[in-house]
mmCIF file of C-alpha atoms in Angstrom:
data_model
loop_
_atom_site.group_PDB
_atom_site.id
_atom_site.type_symbol
_atom_site.label_atom_id
_atom_site.label_comp_id
_atom_site.label_asym_id
_atom_site.label_seq_id
_atom_site.Cartn_x
_atom_site.Cartn_y
_atom_site.Cartn_z
ATOM 1 C CA MET A 1 0.000 0.000 0.000
ATOM 2 C CA GLN A 2 1.386 3.380 -1.006
ATOM 3 C CA ASN A 3 0.911 6.703 0.741
ATOM 4 C CA LEU A 4 -1.411 8.836 -1.391
ATOM 5 C CA ASP A 5 -0.580 12.124 0.366
ATOM 6 C CA LYS A 6 2.655 12.573 -1.570
ATOM 7 C CA GLN A 7 1.303 11.641 -4.990
ATOM 8 C CA ILE A 8 -2.201 13.074 -5.182
ATOM 9 C CA ASP A 9 -1.435 15.247 -8.215
ATOM 10 C CA THR A 10 0.019 12.217 -9.983
ATOM 11 C CA GLN A 11 -2.919 9.961 -9.207
ATOM 12 C CA PHE A 12 -5.494 12.754 -9.623
ATOM 13 C CA PRO A 13 -4.132 15.012 -12.416
ATOM 14 C CA PRO A 14 -5.383 18.585 -11.803
ATOM 15 C CA GLU A 15 -6.908 18.964 -15.272
ATOM 16 C CA TYR A 16 -9.601 16.371 -14.582
ATOM 17 C CA PRO A 17 -12.684 16.845 -12.380
ATOM 18 C CA VAL A 18 -13.077 14.156 -9.716
ATOM 19 C CA VAL A 19 -16.498 12.512 -9.477
ATOM 20 C CA PHE A 20 -17.331 10.627 -6.272
ATOM 21 C CA LEU A 21 -20.153 8.099 -6.668
ATOM 22 C CA HIS A 22 -21.900 7.527 -3.345
ATOM 23 C CA ALA A 23 -25.027 5.575 -2.600
ATOM 24 C CA HIS A 24 -26.562 7.632 0.240
ATOM 25 C CA PRO A 25 -26.013 10.868 2.149
ATOM 26 C CA ASP A 26 -23.547 10.080 4.990
ATOM 27 C CA ASP A 27 -21.525 7.593 2.870
ATOM 28 C CA GLU A 28 -19.378 10.439 1.581
ATOM 29 C CA SER A 29 -18.352 11.306 5.149
ATOM 30 C CA PHE A 30 -17.683 7.713 6.219
ATOM 31 C CA LEU A 31 -15.582 6.740 3.233
ATOM 32 C CA SER A 32 -13.928 9.689 1.535
ATOM 33 C CA ALA A 33 -14.451 12.967 3.418
ATOM 34 C CA GLY A 34 -10.724 13.590 3.852
ATOM 35 C CA LEU A 35 -9.869 13.155 0.186
ATOM 36 C CA ILE A 36 -12.940 15.147 -0.869
ATOM 37 C CA GLN A 37 -12.024 18.145 1.264
ATOM 38 C CA TYR A 38 -8.343 18.025 0.284
ATOM 39 C CA LEU A 39 -9.145 18.136 -3.422
ATOM 40 C CA SER A 40 -11.808 20.828 -2.920
ATOM 41 C CA LYS A 41 -9.530 23.080 -0.894
ATOM 42 C CA LYS A 42 -6.894 22.752 -3.599
ATOM 43 C CA GLY A 43 -9.388 24.310 -6.008
ATOM 44 C CA ARG A 44 -10.143 21.063 -7.817
ATOM 45 C CA ASP A 45 -13.508 20.472 -9.439
ATOM 46 C CA VAL A 46 -15.162 17.892 -7.166
ATOM 47 C CA ILE A 47 -18.625 16.481 -7.900
ATOM 48 C CA ILE A 48 -20.624 14.231 -5.592
ATOM 49 C CA VAL A 49 -23.200 11.984 -7.251
ATOM 50 C CA TYR A 50 -25.696 10.386 -4.858
ATOM 51 C CA CYS A 51 -27.164 7.315 -6.502
ATOM 52 C CA ALA A 52 -30.008 6.518 -4.069
ATOM 53 C CA ALA A 53 -31.213 9.771 -2.560
ATOM 54 C CA ALA A 54 -33.623 11.213 -5.121
ATOM 55 C CA LEU A 55 -36.576 9.916 -3.110
ATOM 56 C CA VAL A 56 -35.717 8.763 0.391
ATOM 57 C CA ALA A 57 -39.188 7.960 1.732
ATOM 58 C CA HIS A 58 -41.471 10.870 1.108
ATOM 59 C CA GLU A 59 -40.863 14.436 0.054
ATOM 60 C CA SER A 60 -40.237 15.869 3.525
ATOM 61 C CA LYS A 61 -37.729 13.161 4.483
ATOM 62 C CA THR A 62 -36.056 13.477 1.113
ATOM 63 C CA GLN A 63 -35.583 17.178 1.769
ATOM 64 C CA ILE A 64 -34.113 16.407 5.214
ATOM 65 C CA ARG A 65 -31.594 13.913 3.839
ATOM 66 C CA GLN A 66 -30.585 16.164 0.970
ATOM 67 C CA LYS A 67 -30.276 19.147 3.304
ATOM 68 C CA GLU A 68 -28.003 17.100 5.574
ATOM 69 C CA ALA A 69 -25.922 16.133 2.522
ATOM 70 C CA SER A 70 -25.588 19.810 1.583
ATOM 71 C CA GLU A 71 -24.513 20.727 5.122
ATOM 72 C CA ALA A 72 -21.921 17.952 5.245
ATOM 73 C CA LEU A 73 -20.517 18.889 1.843
ATOM 74 C CA LYS A 74 -20.414 22.550 2.819
ATOM 75 C CA ILE A 75 -18.024 21.538 5.612
ATOM 76 C CA LEU A 76 -15.990 19.648 2.992
ATOM 77 C CA ASN A 77 -16.031 22.690 0.675
ATOM 78 C CA VAL A 78 -18.054 20.980 -2.098
ATOM 79 C CA LYS A 79 -20.778 22.757 -4.050
ATOM 80 C CA ASN A 80 -21.490 20.350 -6.904
ATOM 81 C CA ILE A 81 -24.100 17.757 -5.875
ATOM 82 C CA LEU A 82 -26.055 15.553 -8.299
ATOM 83 C CA TYR A 83 -28.783 12.987 -7.631
ATOM 84 C CA LEU A 84 -29.735 9.961 -9.704
ATOM 85 C CA ASN A 85 -33.392 9.016 -9.748
ATOM 86 C CA TYR A 86 -33.129 5.930 -7.521
ATOM 87 C CA CYS A 87 -34.149 5.243 -3.939
ATOM 88 C CA GLU A 88 -33.160 2.911 -1.113
ATOM 89 C CA PRO A 89 -34.775 -0.563 -1.228
ATOM 90 C CA GLN A 90 -37.047 -0.065 1.803
ATOM 91 C CA TYR A 91 -38.823 2.775 -0.018
ATOM 92 C CA ASN A 92 -39.783 0.737 -3.079
ATOM 93 C CA SER A 93 -43.478 1.433 -2.488
ATOM 94 C CA GLU A 94 -42.777 5.143 -2.873
ATOM 95 C CA ASN A 95 -40.576 4.802 -5.941
ATOM 96 C CA PRO A 96 -40.492 1.900 -8.430
ATOM 97 C CA THR A 97 -36.739 2.212 -9.004
ATOM 98 C CA PRO A 98 -34.728 1.131 -5.946
ATOM 99 C CA LEU A 99 -31.001 1.291 -6.631
ATOM 100 C CA SER A 100 -30.437 -2.278 -5.432
ATOM 101 C CA LYS A 101 -32.576 -3.548 -8.335
ATOM 102 C CA ALA A 102 -31.249 -1.155 -10.961
ATOM 103 C CA ASP A 103 -29.493 -2.325 -14.108
ATOM 104 C CA PRO A 104 -25.904 -1.061 -13.664
ATOM 105 C CA LYS A 105 -25.725 -0.292 -17.397
ATOM 106 C CA ASN A 106 -28.750 2.002 -17.184
ATOM 107 C CA ALA A 107 -27.470 3.592 -13.993
ATOM 108 C CA ALA A 108 -24.118 4.227 -15.687
ATOM 109 C CA LEU A 109 -25.870 5.986 -18.568
ATOM 110 C CA ALA A 110 -27.745 8.097 -16.018
ATOM 111 C CA VAL A 111 -24.418 9.145 -14.486
ATOM 112 C CA ILE A 112 -23.049 10.102 -17.897
ATOM 113 C CA ASN A 113 -26.186 12.086 -18.689
ATOM 114 C CA CYS A 114 -25.974 13.993 -15.388
ATOM 115 C CA LEU A 115 -22.310 14.827 -15.931
ATOM 116 C CA GLN A 116 -22.832 15.917 -19.536
ATOM 117 C CA ASN A 117 -25.652 18.206 -18.414
ATOM 118 C CA GLU A 118 -23.079 19.809 -16.107
ATOM 119 C CA GLY A 119 -20.600 20.190 -18.975
ATOM 120 C CA VAL A 120 -18.241 17.460 -17.682
ATOM 121 C CA GLU A 121 -16.622 15.592 -20.575
ATOM 122 C CA LYS A 122 -13.619 13.783 -19.090
ATOM 123 C CA CYS A 123 -13.088 13.028 -15.424
ATOM 124 C CA ILE A 124 -11.736 10.697 -12.759
ATOM 125 C CA ILE A 125 -14.304 8.544 -11.022
ATOM 126 C CA VAL A 126 -14.269 7.218 -7.459
ATOM 127 C CA SER A 127 -16.738 4.446 -6.587
ATOM 128 C CA TYR A 128 -16.850 1.462 -4.179
ATOM 129 C CA ASP A 129 -14.940 -1.805 -3.838
ATOM 130 C CA LYS A 130 -16.426 -5.159 -4.873
ATOM 131 C CA ASN A 131 -17.950 -5.712 -1.423
ATOM 132 C CA GLY A 132 -19.532 -2.285 -1.410
ATOM 133 C CA GLY A 133 -17.575 -1.362 1.713
ATOM 134 C CA TYR A 134 -19.443 -3.271 4.392
ATOM 135 C CA GLY A 135 -21.781 -5.165 2.049
ATOM 136 C CA ASN A 136 -24.775 -2.887 1.553
ATOM 137 C CA ALA A 137 -26.775 -3.910 -1.550
ATOM 138 C CA ASP A 138 -26.898 -0.336 -2.875
ATOM 139 C CA HIS A 139 -23.140 -0.047 -2.424
ATOM 140 C CA LYS A 140 -22.573 -3.156 -4.516
ATOM 141 C CA ILE A 141 -24.567 -1.603 -7.344
ATOM 142 C CA VAL A 142 -22.404 1.536 -7.081
ATOM 143 C CA HIS A 143 -19.368 -0.720 -7.492
ATOM 144 C CA GLN A 144 -20.876 -2.253 -10.640
ATOM 145 C CA VAL A 145 -21.765 1.178 -12.005
ATOM 146 C CA GLY A 146 -18.197 2.375 -11.518
ATOM 147 C CA ARG A 147 -16.821 -0.658 -13.348
ATOM 148 C CA GLU A 148 -19.364 -0.258 -16.157
ATOM 149 C CA LEU A 149 -18.371 3.380 -16.636
ATOM 150 C CA PHE A 150 -14.654 2.663 -16.673
ATOM 151 C CA GLN A 151 -14.764 -0.442 -18.852
ATOM 152 C CA ASN A 152 -17.426 0.447 -21.405
ATOM 153 C CA HIS A 153 -17.474 4.266 -21.391
ATOM 154 C CA PHE A 154 -13.810 4.942 -20.720
ATOM 155 C CA ILE A 155 -13.687 7.760 -23.255
ATOM 156 C CA TYR A 156 -15.318 9.875 -20.524
ATOM 157 C CA PHE A 157 -13.353 8.532 -17.552
ATOM 158 C CA ASN A 158 -9.605 8.917 -17.231
ATOM 159 C CA ARG A 159 -9.179 6.741 -14.135
ATOM 160 C CA LEU A 160 -11.141 4.678 -11.644
ATOM 161 C CA PHE A 161 -10.474 4.379 -7.926
ATOM 162 C CA GLU A 162 -12.600 2.368 -5.524
ATOM 163 C CA VAL A 163 -12.904 3.487 -1.915
ATOM 164 C CA THR A 164 -12.818 0.665 0.582
ATOM 165 C CA ILE A 165 -12.420 -0.060 4.268
ATOM 166 C CA ASN A 166 -9.469 -1.961 5.665
ATOM 167 C CA PHE A 167 -10.746 -5.394 6.674
ATOM 168 C CA ASP A 168 -7.600 -6.350 8.602
ATOM 169 C CA LYS A 169 -7.513 -3.110 10.560
ATOM 170 C CA ILE A 170 -11.232 -3.150 11.418
ATOM 171 C CA GLN A 171 -11.072 -6.801 12.426
ATOM 172 C CA ARG A 172 -8.155 -6.158 14.797
ATOM 173 C CA TRP A 173 -10.042 -3.265 16.387
ATOM 174 C CA LEU A 174 -13.234 -5.316 16.759
ATOM 175 C CA ASP A 175 -11.290 -8.135 18.422
ATOM 176 C CA GLU A 176 -9.673 -5.692 20.847
ATOM 177 C CA ASN A 177 -12.959 -3.963 21.686
ATOM 178 C CA LYS A 178 -15.469 -6.834 21.739
ATOM 179 C CA SER A 179 -16.162 -6.219 25.427
ATOM 180 C CA MET A 180 -17.167 -2.593 24.820
ATOM 181 C CA PRO A 181 -20.846 -1.518 25.127
ATOM 182 C CA VAL A 182 -23.057 -2.143 22.092
ATOM 183 C CA ASN A 183 -23.392 1.565 21.316
ATOM 184 C CA TYR A 184 -19.608 1.765 20.914
ATOM 185 C CA LEU A 185 -19.515 -0.810 18.117
ATOM 186 C CA PRO A 186 -20.903 -0.873 14.573
ATOM 187 C CA GLU A 187 -24.107 -2.835 13.985
ATOM 188 C CA LEU A 188 -22.476 -5.822 12.340
ATOM 189 C CA LYS A 189 -25.814 -7.372 11.408
ATOM 190 C CA TYR A 190 -25.766 -4.958 8.473
ATOM 191 C CA TRP A 191 -22.241 -5.971 7.439
ATOM 192 C CA SER A 192 -21.284 -8.812 5.142
ATOM 193 C CA LYS A 193 -18.761 -11.366 6.411
ATOM 194 C CA GLU A 194 -16.311 -10.349 3.690
ATOM 195 C CA PHE A 195 -16.478 -6.593 4.085
ATOM 196 C CA GLY A 196 -13.965 -4.126 2.693
ATOM 197 C CA SER A 197 -10.566 -5.209 1.397
ATOM 198 C CA SER A 198 -7.420 -6.734 2.861
ATOM 199 C CA ASP A 199 -4.146 -4.872 3.299
ATOM 200 C CA LYS A 200 -2.785 -6.657 0.231
ATOM 201 C CA GLU A 201 -5.698 -5.574 -1.967
ATOM 202 C CA ILE A 202 -5.486 -1.887 -1.074
ATOM 203 C CA SER A 203 -3.408 0.306 -3.393
ATOM 204 C CA LEU A 204 -3.358 3.667 -1.634
ATOM 205 C CA GLY A 205 -3.921 5.143 1.797
ATOM 206 C CA TYR A 206 -4.708 8.820 2.380
ATOM 207 C CA GLU A 207 -3.820 10.050 5.884
ATOM 208 C CA LEU A 208 -5.961 12.823 7.331
ATOM 209 C CA ASP A 209 -4.377 15.545 9.441
ATOM 210 C CA ASN A 210 -6.059 16.696 12.671
ATOM 211 C CA SER A 211 -8.027 19.454 10.973
ATOM 212 C CA SER A 212 -9.328 17.096 8.261
ATOM 213 C CA LEU A 213 -10.236 14.492 10.857
ATOM 214 C CA GLU A 214 -12.191 17.083 12.840
ATOM 215 C CA ASN A 215 -14.058 18.140 9.694
ATOM 216 C CA LYS A 216 -14.810 14.515 8.922
ATOM 217 C CA PHE A 217 -16.416 14.138 12.341
ATOM 218 C CA ARG A 218 -18.410 17.337 11.809
ATOM 219 C CA ALA A 219 -19.574 16.127 8.401
ATOM 220 C CA LEU A 220 -20.736 12.823 9.889
ATOM 221 C CA LYS A 221 -22.516 14.704 12.654
ATOM 222 C CA SER A 222 -24.441 16.676 10.019
ATOM 223 C CA HIS A 223 -26.389 13.532 9.144
ATOM 224 C CA GLN A 224 -28.542 13.751 12.243
ATOM 225 C CA SER A 225 -31.400 11.666 10.865
ATOM 226 C CA GLN A 226 -29.014 8.737 10.322
ATOM 227 C CA LEU A 227 -26.310 9.021 12.951
ATOM 228 C CA LYS A 228 -26.812 9.563 16.686
ATOM 229 C CA ILE A 229 -24.215 11.176 18.917
ATOM 230 C CA ASP A 230 -24.353 8.258 21.388
ATOM 231 C CA LEU A 231 -23.937 5.530 18.718
ATOM 232 C CA PHE A 232 -21.068 4.359 16.519
ATOM 233 C CA PRO A 233 -19.148 6.113 15.034
ATOM 234 C CA LEU A 234 -19.939 9.414 16.793
ATOM 235 C CA SER A 235 -19.702 7.701 20.205
ATOM 236 C CA LEU A 236 -16.025 6.845 19.641
ATOM 237 C CA LYS A 237 -13.360 8.493 21.729
ATOM 238 C CA ASN A 238 -10.827 10.543 19.772
ATOM 239 C CA SER A 239 -8.115 7.881 19.665
ATOM 240 C CA ASP A 240 -10.455 5.224 18.286
ATOM 241 C CA PHE A 241 -12.069 7.605 15.811
ATOM 242 C CA SER A 242 -8.602 8.540 14.572
ATOM 243 C CA TYR A 243 -7.592 4.872 14.308
ATOM 244 C CA LEU A 244 -10.668 3.844 12.337
ATOM 245 C CA PHE A 245 -11.249 6.961 10.231
ATOM 246 C CA GLY A 246 -7.864 8.691 10.089
ATOM 247 C CA VAL A 247 -6.839 6.898 6.881
ATOM 248 C CA GLU A 248 -8.983 6.521 3.768
ATOM 249 C CA TYR A 249 -8.271 3.606 1.486
ATOM 250 C CA LEU A 250 -8.404 3.311 -2.291
ATOM 251 C CA ILE A 251 -7.965 0.545 -4.825
ATOM 252 C CA GLU A 252 -6.619 1.734 -8.165
ATOM 253 C CA ILE A 253 -8.297 -0.136 -11.024
ATOM 254 C CA GLU A 254 -6.219 -0.817 -14.093
ATOM 255 C CA PRO A 255 -7.907 -0.526 -17.501
ATOM 256 C CA LYS A 256 -8.678 -3.835 -19.213
ATOM 257 C CA PHE A 257 -6.952 -4.249 -22.555
ATOM 258 C CA PHE A 258 -7.566 -7.344 -24.658
ATOM 259 C CA SER A 259 -5.234 -9.160 -26.977
ATOM 260 C CA ALA A 260 -5.848 -8.078 -30.552
ATOM 261 C CA VAL A 261 -3.517 -10.040 -32.825
ATOM 262 C CA GLU A 262 -3.515 -8.511 -36.292
ATOM 263 C CA ARG A 263 -1.656 -10.237 -39.088
ATOM 264 C CA LYS A 264 -1.696 -8.306 -42.344
ATOM 265 C CA PHE A 265 -1.219 -9.575 -45.888
ATOM 266 C CA LEU A 266 -1.164 -7.968 -49.307
ATOM 267 C CA ILE A 267 -3.313 -9.688 -51.915
ATOM 268 C CA THR A 268 -3.558 -9.590 -55.702
ATOM 269 C CA ASP A 269 -7.233 -10.434 -55.972
ATOM 270 C CA PHE A 270 -9.824 -12.385 -54.076
ATOM 271 C CA PRO A 271 -13.012 -14.185 -55.082
ATOM 272 C CA LYS A 272 -15.661 -11.715 -54.071
ATOM 273 C CA ALA A 273 -18.297 -14.441 -54.276
ATOM 274 C CA LEU A 274 -16.846 -15.883 -51.065
ATOM 275 C CA SER A 275 -17.518 -12.728 -49.065
ATOM 276 C CA VAL A 276 -20.158 -13.011 -46.357
ATOM 277 C CA HIS A 277 -21.032 -9.318 -46.313
ATOM 278 C CA ASN A 278 -19.338 -5.970 -46.572
ATOM 279 C CA GLN A 279 -19.184 -2.872 -44.395
ATOM 280 C CA GLU A 280 -18.240 0.675 -45.264
ATOM 281 C CA ILE A 281 -15.754 2.008 -42.731
ATOM 282 C CA ILE A 282 -14.340 5.447 -42.072
ATOM 283 C CA GLN A 283 -11.889 5.914 -39.260
ATOM 284 C CA GLY A 284 -9.616 8.644 -37.998
ATOM 285 C CA TYR A 285 -6.880 9.013 -35.406
ATOM 286 C CA LEU A 286 -6.861 11.654 -32.682
ATOM 287 C CA PRO A 287 -3.943 14.106 -32.477
ATOM 288 C CA ASN A 288 -2.186 12.509 -29.492
ATOM 289 C CA SER A 289 -1.917 9.114 -31.215
ATOM 290 C CA THR A 290 1.357 7.378 -32.040
ATOM 291 C CA ILE A 291 1.968 4.158 -33.925
ATOM 292 C CA ASN A 292 2.426 2.302 -30.613
ATOM 293 C CA ASN A 293 -0.301 4.123 -28.693
ATOM 294 C CA GLN A 294 -3.283 4.767 -30.929
ATOM 295 C CA LYS A 295 -6.572 6.529 -30.191
ATOM 296 C CA ARG A 296 -9.037 5.925 -32.999
ATOM 297 C CA ILE A 297 -12.654 6.682 -33.789
ATOM 298 C CA ARG A 298 -14.523 4.598 -36.349
ATOM 299 C CA LYS A 299 -17.896 4.587 -38.086
ATOM 300 C CA VAL A 300 -19.246 1.271 -39.358
ATOM 301 C CA GLY A 301 -22.755 1.721 -40.726
ATOM 302 C CA GLU A 302 -24.557 3.581 -37.960
ATOM 303 C CA THR A 303 -22.292 2.279 -35.183
ATOM 304 C CA TYR A 304 -19.654 4.613 -33.746
ATOM 305 C CA THR A 305 -16.736 3.443 -31.620
ATOM 306 C CA TYR A 306 -13.697 4.809 -29.852
ATOM 307 C CA THR A 307 -10.680 2.511 -29.548
ATOM 308 C CA GLU A 308 -7.393 2.718 -27.679
ATOM 309 C CA SER A 309 -4.621 0.317 -28.624
ATOM 310 C CA LYS A 310 -1.032 -0.280 -27.594
ATOM 311 C CA GLY A 311 1.622 -2.079 -29.584
ATOM 312 C CA VAL A 312 1.373 -3.424 -33.125
ATOM 313 C CA GLY A 313 1.064 -6.756 -34.894
ATOM 314 C CA LEU A 314 1.233 -9.821 -32.671
ATOM 315 C CA ASP A 315 1.843 -7.755 -29.542
ATOM 316 C CA LYS A 316 -1.161 -5.469 -29.895
ATOM 317 C CA VAL A 317 -3.720 -4.977 -27.114
ATOM 318 C CA SER A 318 -6.787 -2.805 -27.347
ATOM 319 C CA ARG A 319 -10.078 -1.777 -25.794
ATOM 320 C CA ASP A 320 -13.061 -0.062 -27.360
ATOM 321 C CA CYS A 321 -16.382 1.481 -26.425
ATOM 322 C CA VAL A 322 -19.456 2.609 -28.299
ATOM 323 C CA ILE A 323 -19.960 6.372 -28.575
ATOM 324 C CA ASP A 324 -22.858 8.386 -29.937
ATOM 325 C CA LYS A 325 -23.016 10.131 -33.296
ATOM 326 C CA THR A 326 -22.732 13.609 -31.767
ATOM 327 C CA LEU A 327 -19.457 12.824 -30.014
ATOM 328 C CA PHE A 328 -18.113 11.058 -33.094
ATOM 329 C CA GLU A 329 -18.807 14.093 -35.297
ATOM 330 C CA ARG A 330 -17.192 16.430 -32.792
ATOM 331 C CA LEU A 331 -14.066 14.267 -32.538
ATOM 332 C CA TRP A 332 -13.974 13.705 -36.299
ATOM 333 C CA ASP A 333 -12.967 17.320 -36.810
ATOM 334 C CA ASN A 334 -9.782 16.547 -34.852
ATOM 335 C CA THR A 335 -8.739 13.696 -37.161
ATOM 336 C CA LYS A 336 -8.157 15.764 -40.288
ATOM 337 C CA GLY A 337 -5.082 14.462 -42.097
ATOM 338 C CA ARG A 338 -5.245 11.100 -40.274
ATOM 339 C CA ARG A 339 -8.180 9.322 -41.913
ATOM 340 C CA ILE A 340 -8.932 6.120 -43.806
ATOM 341 C CA GLU A 341 -11.873 5.090 -45.999
ATOM 342 C CA LYS A 342 -12.361 1.441 -46.869
ATOM 343 C CA VAL A 343 -14.868 -1.334 -47.477
ATOM 344 C CA ARG A 344 -14.389 -4.452 -45.381
ATOM 345 C CA TYR A 345 -15.393 -7.852 -46.741
ATOM 346 C CA LYS A 346 -15.768 -10.865 -44.483
ATOM 347 C CA VAL A 347 -14.396 -13.905 -46.310
ATOM 348 C CA LYS A 348 -14.738 -17.445 -44.963
ATOM 349 C CA TYR A 349 -11.884 -19.741 -45.944
ATOM 350 C CA GLN A 350 -11.760 -23.210 -44.366
ATOM 351 C CA ASP A 351 -11.784 -22.489 -40.621
ATOM 352 C CA LEU A 352 -10.579 -18.901 -41.038
ATOM 353 C CA MET A 353 -12.578 -15.692 -41.164
ATOM 354 C CA ILE A 354 -10.549 -13.179 -43.163
ATOM 355 C CA ASP A 355 -11.195 -9.435 -43.171
ATOM 356 C CA VAL A 356 -10.390 -8.042 -46.609
ATOM 357 C CA ASP A 357 -10.094 -4.255 -46.624
ATOM 358 C CA VAL A 358 -10.434 -2.512 -49.973
ATOM 359 C CA PHE A 359 -9.172 1.041 -49.527
ATOM 360 C CA HIS A 360 -10.705 4.097 -51.163
ATOM 361 C CA GLY A 361 -9.856 7.775 -51.358
ATOM 362 C CA ASP A 362 -6.168 8.526 -51.766
ATOM 363 C CA LYS A 363 -5.337 4.871 -50.886
ATOM 364 C CA LYS A 364 -7.368 3.487 -53.770
ATOM 365 C CA GLY A 365 -5.639 0.434 -55.201
ATOM 366 C CA LEU A 366 -4.535 -0.975 -51.857
ATOM 367 C CA ILE A 367 -6.120 -4.189 -50.580
ATOM 368 C CA ILE A 368 -5.066 -5.733 -47.276
ATOM 369 C CA ALA A 369 -6.248 -8.959 -45.669
ATOM 370 C CA GLU A 370 -6.282 -9.150 -41.868
ATOM 371 C CA LEU A 371 -6.429 -12.281 -39.719
ATOM 372 C CA GLU A 372 -6.612 -12.518 -35.942
ATOM 373 C CA VAL A 373 -4.524 -15.690 -35.828
ATOM 374 C CA ARG A 374 -1.120 -15.940 -34.165
ATOM 375 C CA ASP A 375 0.170 -19.155 -35.746
ATOM 376 C CA LEU A 376 -0.181 -19.766 -39.469
ATOM 377 C CA THR A 377 1.529 -21.771 -42.187
ATOM 378 C CA ASP A 378 1.309 -21.165 -45.926
ATOM 379 C CA ASN A 379 -0.917 -24.252 -46.175
ATOM 380 C CA ASN A 380 -3.571 -22.473 -44.096
ATOM 381 C CA LEU A 381 -3.877 -19.558 -46.502
ATOM 382 C CA PRO A 382 -5.811 -19.119 -49.749
ATOM 383 C CA SER A 383 -3.784 -18.702 -52.915
ATOM 384 C CA TRP A 384 -4.807 -15.077 -53.363
ATOM 385 C CA ILE A 385 -2.869 -14.033 -50.242
ATOM 386 C CA LYS A 386 0.650 -13.246 -51.423
ATOM 387 C CA LYS A 387 2.786 -11.373 -48.899
ATOM 388 C CA GLU A 388 2.709 -10.857 -45.125
ATOM 389 C CA VAL A 389 3.315 -7.250 -44.034
ATOM 390 C CA THR A 390 2.436 -7.554 -40.341
ATOM 391 C CA PHE A 391 5.773 -6.155 -39.239
ATOM 392 C CA GLU A 392 6.169 -3.520 -41.953
ATOM 393 C CA ARG A 393 5.455 -0.150 -40.410
ATOM 394 C CA GLU A 394 4.205 1.427 -43.630
ATOM 395 C CA PHE A 395 1.156 -0.858 -43.688
ATOM 396 C CA ASN A 396 -0.006 -0.008 -40.177
ATOM 397 C CA ASN A 397 -3.403 1.708 -40.376
ATOM 398 C CA PHE A 398 -2.164 4.652 -38.333
ATOM 399 C CA HIS A 399 0.737 5.119 -40.734
ATOM 400 C CA LEU A 400 -1.547 4.721 -43.740
ATOM 401 C CA ALA A 401 -3.861 7.388 -42.351
ATOM 402 C CA SER A 402 -1.127 10.021 -42.381
ATOM 403 C CA THR A 403 -1.659 12.381 -45.313
ATOM 404 C CA GLU A 404 2.046 12.934 -45.842
ATOM 405 C CA ASP A 405 2.579 9.207 -46.404
ATOM 406 C CA SER A 406 -0.478 8.515 -48.532
ATOM 407 C CA GLN A 407 1.266 8.777 -51.883
ATOM 408 C CA ASN A 408 4.399 6.922 -50.822
ATOM 409 C CA ILE A 409 2.896 3.555 -50.008
ATOM 410 C CA LEU A 410 1.225 2.492 -53.247
ATOM 411 C CA PRO A 411 4.256 2.239 -55.567
ATOM 412 C CA ASN A 412 5.952 -0.094 -53.078
ATOM 413 C CA CYS A 413 3.114 -2.619 -52.926
ATOM 414 C CA CYS A 414 2.816 -5.807 -54.918
ATOM 415 C CA LYS A 415 0.556 -6.000 -57.961
ATOM 416 C CA PHE A 416 -2.682 -4.043 -57.734
ATOM 417 C CA PHE A 417 -5.813 -4.148 -59.777
ATOM 418 C CA ASP A 418 -8.907 -2.102 -60.434
ATOM 419 C CA THR A 419 -10.808 -1.846 -57.137
ATOM 420 C CA SER A 420 -13.707 0.152 -58.547
ATOM 421 C CA LYS A 421 -15.693 -3.087 -58.912
ATOM 422 C CA TYR A 422 -15.542 -3.451 -55.162
#
């Protein structure tokens, strides 16, 4: 576990807003009040999204809970508060959409919609660990929403951290204090047996100074309808409160890239009758792309995607997500001079599915076959595949998309033919 205090600007780059996903008012104070107030006081754009507080029980109680949230966040120097339209499970009769029964994919889209309405386009997201902290059903949905956002909508989210509680530390404290009065201990009947995360699972620990710890206590105290001064955690003496709440824990989630083997071949012709279907493709590369670290947008029919890839050829890994037409068109303006137009044919040959790309525009005359197969022999290939160019830089799509290279590639290829019939 690393100390976050000395590397906050590295882990949370200042140019990105930080969005904290919390299930209910009071969770923000339990789990991340110290980090929230540090970032806010540094002038960072901090946004709290409450996922299950749009309708707490009835209108008056909703107003109480939201007012308490505002008071707590005022102590933590946060002004930006958003609410998703979900409720806690016990209020299902008042609202047909309890968070615990929500589809994480739909909830993730609701988060994106809220943020876009606030003008937030790219941010860092902080959600919950796999156990939802202590096991609350709403918290587990928040965990799934965070993962959904980071894995399938990563164009909007630079990084994902999951707040957690330290299982080993809490367990030691519970063992040492099992003889204490009931009001001094958490109500473990609400906790799952596998709560939080172990020391080994935790990536980062943020240590609160005395002032931050005092503000954390004050923020917790603001939630008067939920927390009583004579019950845990407000009943704790200073030393125990500092021990349990003086460090906030985060798990840094690494992005998931998938192997994307691409073997490329030049061809002289291919029997079009064998093609399964064809797709018109336009794609462009964003300005910060390199041949080994590509950021690409693509339109196939009416489907729009954003893809990040690292490496080339047999060592390539990538991840992609669907984007909407509006975002595609806005990003497309940034790809000028780094674009490709082609028609892709799917050709079945024995047990292989071969993508045959017939290029158009200033690459007209170039036809490349692509296979996602690592091991091949000449006996596996159709006769119309002539030359492998997997490791030749000039046939990489990113390189082909560069305007300055567009006229240099064609004379160096093998025999070409009239592609207008395709």
